[in-house]
Short mmCIF file of C-alpha atoms in Angstrom, two decimals:
data_model
loop_
_atom_site.label_atom_id
_atom_site.label_comp_id
_atom_site.label_asym_id
_atom_site.label_seq_id
_atom_site.Cartn_x
_atom_site.Cartn_y
_atom_site.Cartn_z
CA UNK A 63 122.34 -74.57 61.14
CA UNK A 64 125.41 -75.47 63.22
CA UNK A 65 128.10 -77.32 61.30
CA UNK A 66 129.39 -80.10 63.56
CA UNK A 67 133.06 -79.82 64.44
CA UNK A 68 135.34 -82.40 66.01
CA UNK A 69 135.06 -80.58 69.33
CA UNK A 70 131.26 -80.65 69.12
CA UNK A 71 131.20 -84.37 68.28
CA UNK A 72 133.46 -85.10 71.25
CA UNK A 73 131.25 -83.05 73.58
CA UNK A 74 128.12 -84.76 72.16
CA UNK A 75 129.66 -88.19 72.76
CA UNK A 76 130.40 -87.31 76.39
CA UNK A 77 126.91 -85.89 76.84
CA UNK A 78 125.31 -89.08 75.50
CA UNK A 79 127.39 -91.15 77.93
CA UNK A 80 126.26 -88.94 80.84
CA UNK A 81 122.61 -89.25 79.79
CA UNK A 82 122.87 -93.04 79.55
CA UNK A 83 124.56 -93.14 82.96
CA UNK A 84 121.79 -90.99 84.43
CA UNK A 85 119.16 -93.27 82.89
CA UNK A 86 120.77 -96.35 84.43
CA UNK A 87 121.03 -94.67 87.85
CA UNK A 88 117.40 -93.55 87.65
CA UNK A 89 116.26 -97.06 86.68
CA UNK A 90 118.23 -98.59 89.58
CA UNK A 91 116.74 -96.07 91.99
CA UNK A 92 113.19 -96.78 90.78
CA UNK A 93 113.85 -100.53 91.04
CA UNK A 94 115.25 -100.16 94.55
CA UNK A 95 112.24 -98.10 95.63
CA UNK A 96 109.83 -100.66 94.17
CA UNK A 97 111.60 -103.53 95.94
CA UNK A 98 111.62 -101.59 99.22
CA UNK A 99 107.85 -101.26 98.82
CA UNK A 100 107.55 -105.00 98.12
CA UNK A 101 109.70 -105.84 101.14
CA UNK A 102 107.54 -103.77 103.49
CA UNK A 103 104.37 -105.08 101.85
CA UNK A 104 105.50 -108.68 102.32
CA UNK A 105 106.20 -108.04 106.01
CA UNK A 106 102.86 -106.32 106.55
CA UNK A 107 100.86 -109.04 104.76
CA UNK A 108 102.37 -111.67 107.06
CA UNK A 109 101.70 -109.56 110.15
CA UNK A 110 98.09 -108.86 109.14
CA UNK A 111 97.40 -112.52 108.36
CA UNK A 112 98.57 -113.45 111.85
CA UNK A 113 97.21 -110.59 113.94
CA UNK A 114 93.82 -109.51 112.62
CA UNK A 115 90.51 -111.39 112.23
CA UNK A 116 90.24 -110.51 108.54
CA UNK A 117 93.65 -111.92 107.70
CA UNK A 118 92.24 -114.98 105.92
CA UNK A 119 91.68 -114.21 102.25
CA UNK A 120 93.69 -111.00 102.65
CA UNK A 121 95.81 -111.35 99.52
CA UNK A 122 92.84 -111.89 97.20
CA UNK A 123 90.98 -108.87 98.61
CA UNK A 124 94.11 -106.72 98.69
CA UNK A 125 94.86 -107.53 95.05
CA UNK A 126 91.32 -106.55 94.03
CA UNK A 127 91.46 -103.23 95.90
CA UNK A 128 94.97 -102.25 94.78
CA UNK A 129 94.33 -103.11 91.13
CA UNK A 130 91.17 -101.04 91.27
CA UNK A 131 93.17 -98.06 92.46
CA UNK A 132 96.34 -98.74 90.43
CA UNK A 133 95.21 -100.68 87.32
CA UNK A 134 98.48 -99.98 85.51
CA UNK A 135 100.60 -101.77 88.14
CA UNK A 136 100.86 -105.49 87.31
CA UNK A 137 102.74 -106.09 90.56
CA UNK A 138 99.50 -106.21 92.55
CA UNK A 139 98.08 -109.34 90.95
CA UNK A 140 97.18 -112.20 93.31
CA UNK A 141 100.09 -114.27 91.96
CA UNK A 142 102.62 -111.49 92.47
CA UNK A 143 101.39 -110.70 95.98
CA UNK A 144 101.93 -114.34 96.91
CA UNK A 145 105.45 -114.07 95.46
CA UNK A 146 106.05 -110.92 97.53
CA UNK A 147 104.99 -112.75 100.68
CA UNK A 148 107.11 -115.76 99.75
CA UNK A 149 110.08 -113.47 98.98
CA UNK A 150 109.98 -111.89 102.43
CA UNK A 151 109.63 -115.27 104.12
CA UNK A 152 112.54 -116.70 102.11
CA UNK A 153 114.99 -114.16 103.54
CA UNK A 154 113.58 -114.64 107.05
CA UNK A 155 113.63 -118.42 107.07
CA UNK A 156 116.22 -118.64 109.86
CA UNK A 157 116.27 -117.43 113.45
CA UNK A 158 118.97 -114.96 112.41
CA UNK A 159 117.67 -113.59 109.09
CA UNK A 160 120.14 -112.14 106.60
CA UNK A 161 123.22 -112.88 108.65
CA UNK A 162 125.05 -109.54 108.94
CA UNK A 163 128.47 -111.03 108.18
CA UNK A 164 127.17 -112.61 104.95
CA UNK A 165 125.52 -109.40 103.83
CA UNK A 166 128.56 -107.36 104.86
CA UNK A 167 130.79 -109.43 102.59
CA UNK A 168 128.41 -109.09 99.68
CA UNK A 169 127.94 -105.39 100.39
CA UNK A 170 131.68 -104.80 99.91
CA UNK A 171 131.48 -106.17 96.38
CA UNK A 172 128.37 -104.15 95.53
CA UNK A 173 129.59 -100.96 97.26
CA UNK A 174 126.58 -100.89 99.55
CA UNK A 175 126.43 -99.35 103.05
CA UNK A 176 127.76 -101.72 105.66
CA UNK A 177 125.22 -103.28 108.07
CA UNK A 178 125.20 -102.51 111.75
CA UNK A 179 127.11 -104.78 114.08
CA UNK A 180 125.63 -108.20 114.66
CA UNK A 181 123.24 -108.30 117.60
CA UNK A 182 121.55 -111.14 119.40
CA UNK A 183 118.32 -109.19 119.83
CA UNK A 184 115.56 -109.98 117.37
CA UNK A 185 114.66 -106.31 116.95
CA UNK A 186 118.13 -105.20 115.85
CA UNK A 187 118.45 -108.17 113.48
CA UNK A 188 115.13 -107.24 111.88
CA UNK A 189 116.26 -103.63 111.56
CA UNK A 190 119.47 -104.81 109.91
CA UNK A 191 117.51 -106.88 107.40
CA UNK A 192 115.10 -104.02 106.73
CA UNK A 193 117.99 -101.67 105.96
CA UNK A 194 120.20 -104.01 103.96
CA UNK A 195 117.91 -106.30 101.99
CA UNK A 196 116.14 -103.67 99.86
CA UNK A 197 119.47 -102.07 98.97
CA UNK A 198 121.06 -105.42 98.23
CA UNK A 199 118.26 -106.89 96.14
CA UNK A 200 117.57 -103.55 94.47
CA UNK A 201 120.55 -104.20 92.22
CA UNK A 202 118.49 -106.57 90.04
CA UNK A 203 114.88 -106.55 88.72
CA UNK A 204 111.91 -108.12 90.49
CA UNK A 205 111.43 -110.78 87.80
CA UNK A 206 114.96 -112.06 88.56
CA UNK A 207 114.07 -112.34 92.27
CA UNK A 208 111.02 -114.45 91.53
CA UNK A 209 113.23 -116.90 89.65
CA UNK A 210 115.86 -116.91 92.42
CA UNK A 211 113.50 -117.71 95.30
CA UNK A 212 111.81 -120.36 93.13
CA UNK A 213 115.05 -122.20 92.36
CA UNK A 214 117.43 -121.54 95.28
CA UNK A 215 117.50 -123.72 98.38
CA UNK A 216 118.97 -121.25 100.85
CA UNK A 217 119.91 -117.62 101.42
CA UNK A 218 123.61 -118.04 100.63
CA UNK A 219 122.81 -119.49 97.21
CA UNK A 220 120.33 -116.69 96.53
CA UNK A 221 122.85 -114.00 97.52
CA UNK A 222 125.40 -115.61 95.21
CA UNK A 223 123.08 -115.33 92.20
CA UNK A 224 122.07 -111.77 93.13
CA UNK A 225 125.73 -110.72 93.22
CA UNK A 226 126.58 -112.53 89.99
CA UNK A 227 123.58 -111.03 88.18
CA UNK A 228 124.43 -107.52 89.36
CA UNK A 229 128.11 -107.91 88.44
CA UNK A 230 127.57 -109.41 84.97
CA UNK A 231 124.24 -107.77 84.11
CA UNK A 232 122.61 -111.11 83.32
CA UNK A 233 119.25 -111.19 81.58
CA UNK A 234 116.57 -113.31 83.23
CA UNK A 235 117.08 -116.14 80.73
CA UNK A 236 120.84 -116.21 81.40
CA UNK A 237 120.21 -116.22 85.16
CA UNK A 238 117.80 -119.14 84.83
CA UNK A 239 120.34 -121.03 82.70
CA UNK A 240 123.08 -120.50 85.29
CA UNK A 241 120.82 -121.70 88.11
CA UNK A 242 119.56 -124.73 86.19
CA UNK A 243 123.14 -125.80 85.43
CA UNK A 244 124.14 -125.41 89.11
CA UNK A 245 126.72 -122.62 88.80
CA UNK A 246 126.63 -122.06 92.58
CA UNK A 247 127.95 -125.56 93.26
CA UNK A 248 130.47 -125.57 90.39
CA UNK A 249 132.03 -122.10 90.47
CA UNK A 250 135.41 -121.91 92.17
CA UNK A 251 135.54 -125.67 92.80
CA UNK A 252 137.94 -126.81 90.04
CA UNK A 253 140.84 -129.06 91.05
CA UNK A 254 144.01 -127.01 90.56
CA UNK A 255 147.54 -126.24 91.70
CA UNK A 256 146.97 -122.45 91.72
CA UNK A 257 147.83 -122.26 95.40
CA UNK A 258 151.43 -123.31 94.64
CA UNK A 259 151.96 -121.71 91.22
CA UNK A 260 150.30 -118.27 91.42
CA UNK A 261 150.63 -115.36 93.87
CA UNK A 262 147.73 -114.97 96.32
CA UNK A 263 145.58 -112.36 94.52
CA UNK A 264 145.92 -114.08 91.14
CA UNK A 265 145.40 -117.59 92.54
CA UNK A 266 142.24 -116.53 94.39
CA UNK A 267 140.80 -114.93 91.24
CA UNK A 268 141.71 -117.93 89.09
CA UNK A 269 140.02 -120.31 91.53
CA UNK A 270 136.92 -118.11 91.60
CA UNK A 271 136.61 -118.02 87.81
CA UNK A 272 137.02 -121.71 86.99
CA UNK A 273 134.42 -124.41 87.67
CA UNK A 274 134.59 -127.99 88.86
CA UNK A 275 132.50 -129.11 85.88
CA UNK A 276 131.19 -127.66 82.64
CA UNK A 277 127.77 -128.43 81.23
CA UNK A 278 128.04 -129.04 77.47
CA UNK A 279 124.53 -130.40 76.92
CA UNK A 280 123.93 -127.65 74.36
CA UNK A 281 126.31 -129.42 71.96
CA UNK A 282 123.82 -132.22 71.32
CA UNK A 283 126.57 -134.85 71.39
CA UNK A 284 126.39 -138.31 72.89
CA UNK A 285 128.84 -139.72 75.42
CA UNK A 286 130.69 -141.55 72.63
CA UNK A 287 131.74 -138.41 70.76
CA UNK A 288 135.44 -138.29 69.86
CA UNK A 289 137.76 -135.35 70.52
CA UNK A 290 137.43 -133.88 67.03
CA UNK A 291 133.62 -134.01 67.20
CA UNK A 292 133.73 -132.38 70.62
CA UNK A 293 136.06 -129.63 69.42
CA UNK A 294 134.05 -129.04 66.22
CA UNK A 295 130.84 -128.77 68.23
CA UNK A 296 132.37 -126.30 70.70
CA UNK A 297 133.45 -124.05 67.84
CA UNK A 298 130.03 -124.32 66.20
CA UNK A 299 128.44 -123.28 69.49
CA UNK A 300 131.18 -120.86 70.52
CA UNK A 301 128.86 -118.22 71.99
CA UNK A 302 127.17 -120.79 74.25
CA UNK A 303 130.55 -122.24 75.19
CA UNK A 304 131.83 -118.78 76.15
CA UNK A 305 128.73 -118.30 78.29
CA UNK A 306 129.41 -121.59 80.04
CA UNK A 307 133.08 -120.69 80.57
CA UNK A 308 132.04 -117.39 82.15
CA UNK A 309 132.77 -113.70 81.68
CA UNK A 310 136.19 -112.55 80.54
CA UNK A 311 137.17 -115.31 78.10
CA UNK A 312 138.24 -114.03 74.67
CA UNK A 313 138.67 -116.67 71.96
CA UNK A 314 142.07 -116.71 70.20
CA UNK A 315 141.94 -119.85 68.08
CA UNK A 316 141.51 -123.62 67.72
CA UNK A 317 144.30 -126.08 66.91
CA UNK A 318 146.64 -123.16 67.64
CA UNK A 319 150.02 -124.09 66.21
CA UNK A 320 153.25 -123.54 68.15
CA UNK A 321 156.64 -124.52 66.79
CA UNK A 322 159.52 -125.90 68.86
CA UNK A 323 162.75 -127.07 67.18
CA UNK A 324 161.01 -127.48 63.80
CA UNK A 325 158.30 -129.62 65.41
CA UNK A 326 154.72 -128.40 65.19
CA UNK A 327 152.34 -128.77 68.12
CA UNK A 328 148.64 -127.92 68.12
CA UNK A 329 146.76 -126.56 71.13
CA UNK A 330 143.08 -127.55 71.13
CA UNK A 331 141.70 -124.14 72.15
CA UNK A 332 143.45 -120.93 73.14
CA UNK A 333 141.79 -118.05 75.00
CA UNK A 334 142.83 -114.83 76.71
CA UNK A 335 141.16 -113.87 79.98
CA UNK A 336 140.60 -110.14 80.39
CA UNK A 337 140.32 -110.22 84.20
CA UNK A 338 143.20 -112.59 84.79
CA UNK A 339 145.27 -110.82 82.10
CA UNK A 340 146.55 -114.22 81.08
CA UNK A 341 146.38 -116.70 78.21
CA UNK A 342 144.28 -119.78 78.94
CA UNK A 343 145.16 -123.04 77.22
CA UNK A 344 142.22 -125.47 77.02
CA UNK A 345 142.86 -129.13 76.26
CA UNK A 346 139.99 -131.55 75.58
CA UNK A 347 140.02 -135.23 76.53
CA UNK A 348 137.16 -137.64 75.92
CA UNK A 349 138.20 -140.12 78.60
CA UNK A 350 139.15 -140.17 82.27
CA UNK A 351 142.02 -137.95 83.44
CA UNK A 352 145.49 -139.49 83.17
CA UNK A 353 148.63 -138.05 84.84
CA UNK A 354 150.43 -137.74 81.49
CA UNK A 355 147.83 -135.20 80.34
CA UNK A 356 149.17 -132.76 82.93
CA UNK A 357 152.70 -133.07 81.51
CA UNK A 358 151.54 -132.18 78.02
CA UNK A 359 149.55 -129.21 79.30
CA UNK A 360 152.55 -128.04 81.32
CA UNK A 361 154.62 -128.14 78.10
CA UNK A 362 152.07 -126.04 76.20
CA UNK A 363 151.98 -123.44 78.97
CA UNK A 364 155.77 -123.13 78.93
CA UNK A 365 155.71 -122.52 75.17
CA UNK A 366 152.89 -119.94 75.36
CA UNK A 367 154.66 -118.10 78.19
CA UNK A 368 157.83 -117.99 76.12
CA UNK A 369 156.32 -117.08 72.75
CA UNK A 370 153.14 -115.07 73.45
CA UNK A 371 153.19 -113.75 77.02
CA UNK A 372 154.36 -110.14 77.40
CA UNK A 373 155.68 -108.34 80.47
CA UNK A 374 152.15 -107.01 81.09
CA UNK A 375 150.60 -110.50 81.13
CA UNK A 376 150.24 -112.82 84.10
CA UNK A 377 151.44 -116.46 83.84
CA UNK A 378 149.37 -118.50 81.38
CA UNK A 379 146.85 -120.93 82.86
CA UNK A 380 145.85 -124.40 81.69
CA UNK A 381 142.37 -125.88 81.79
CA UNK A 382 142.03 -129.58 81.06
CA UNK A 383 138.47 -130.71 80.29
CA UNK A 384 137.89 -134.45 80.57
CA UNK A 385 134.98 -136.82 81.01
CA UNK A 386 135.97 -137.83 84.52
CA UNK A 387 138.60 -136.68 87.01
CA UNK A 388 139.59 -138.56 90.16
CA UNK A 389 140.38 -136.02 92.89
CA UNK A 390 143.41 -137.83 94.36
CA UNK A 391 144.92 -138.69 90.96
CA UNK A 392 144.60 -135.06 89.85
CA UNK A 393 146.14 -133.75 93.07
CA UNK A 394 149.19 -136.02 92.73
CA UNK A 395 149.58 -135.20 89.03
CA UNK A 396 149.49 -131.41 89.56
CA UNK A 397 151.42 -131.29 92.83
CA UNK A 398 154.90 -130.85 91.35
CA UNK A 399 153.95 -129.11 88.10
CA UNK A 400 155.44 -125.62 87.92
CA UNK A 401 152.75 -124.14 85.67
CA UNK A 402 149.26 -123.15 86.93
CA UNK A 403 146.59 -125.53 85.69
CA UNK A 404 143.25 -126.97 86.67
CA UNK A 405 141.25 -130.07 85.75
CA UNK A 406 137.48 -130.05 85.30
CA UNK A 407 134.90 -132.54 84.12
CA UNK A 408 132.43 -131.91 81.33
CA UNK A 409 128.99 -133.39 80.91
CA UNK A 410 127.07 -134.32 77.77
CA UNK A 411 123.51 -135.49 77.32
CA UNK A 412 123.05 -138.78 75.54
CA UNK A 413 121.51 -138.59 72.09
CA UNK A 414 118.16 -140.30 71.46
CA UNK A 415 118.93 -143.92 70.47
CA UNK A 416 118.46 -144.58 66.77
CA UNK A 417 115.86 -147.30 67.45
CA UNK A 418 113.72 -144.73 69.31
CA UNK A 419 113.73 -142.15 66.53
CA UNK A 420 110.32 -141.86 64.92
CA UNK A 421 108.64 -143.46 67.96
CA UNK A 422 108.65 -140.31 70.06
CA UNK A 423 105.97 -137.62 69.49
CA UNK A 424 106.93 -134.54 67.49
CA UNK A 425 106.57 -130.98 68.79
CA UNK A 426 103.43 -130.52 66.65
CA UNK A 427 101.91 -133.71 68.06
CA UNK A 428 102.63 -132.61 71.63
CA UNK A 429 101.10 -129.18 70.96
CA UNK A 430 98.00 -130.80 69.42
CA UNK A 431 97.63 -133.06 72.46
CA UNK A 432 97.89 -130.14 74.86
CA UNK A 433 95.28 -128.24 72.85
CA UNK A 434 92.86 -131.17 73.12
CA UNK A 435 93.38 -131.31 76.89
CA UNK A 436 92.81 -127.55 77.20
CA UNK A 437 89.55 -127.79 75.23
#
């Protein structure tokens, strides 16, 4: 029997990586082919329902016939065929379906073939959609698409979540969480001074990564929580907090101590961002934003840049989380600060009032009630 050598182990490691890569490519290809089939099927169902006498009741009959021929394919259930039809209609809800310039921008990020030039003729627009959509949506599984068309209001929002899912490899549950917490409306909307304090590529990326508000409902705290309770809860739920912050945040420490002229100062939370290549100082405030908060954060960033930042790091960035932030007050406060920082709001769900505890039904009671209804 062969005795493994270091050279063999290295070759085996590379071979395993190639096999995994091939498996992923094969899975993506199969998924893209399946979604191309669904796209064409959705179009044909709509055409048949409109054009032929037997169009009424088509989906029910089609499901029966296809399942009879392909019993192993769950995608031909009545429910899924209705989703396929709805999916096609969703991306053709406007006179100009799948606007070429929108898809072109997204295609750059996903390294997809570029669409043909925009045309006013309906035929060319339909051809563009037929070519681009299956490739674009083929980056993520069908189950994700069902969730997206069920929760998104328009095509731009749907394309945003498709791109984010493909880029970050979100599971369906993570995707649903991001949609339910309104990531589309929050991402890239934080109040900041990045435009004045960071070079163009870095400022654009920083704006893209930070949100206008952060949903901290998972902490289970009421609106009256103090700063220590808020910080303790964030550390106890660090994984969920990192998910809410977004990809790329690496946790360094809490109450991170820095020393200046024998005085000790403590930063609430310190992170390093792997895409920004910069330290991120997070300060927590339980009240409305005040201009003096920006001065303190500016001080912390100066210290971190002096004591931790290396020549390979970008300027450190500050993120101030507070209960409420007035846009004009924040803009004036950050305008002349020389360090890059942003201000975002956070949201908490109120706890159940003490007087209501014991008066609400338990999970077991709810389940028992549902069982009685079902019977």
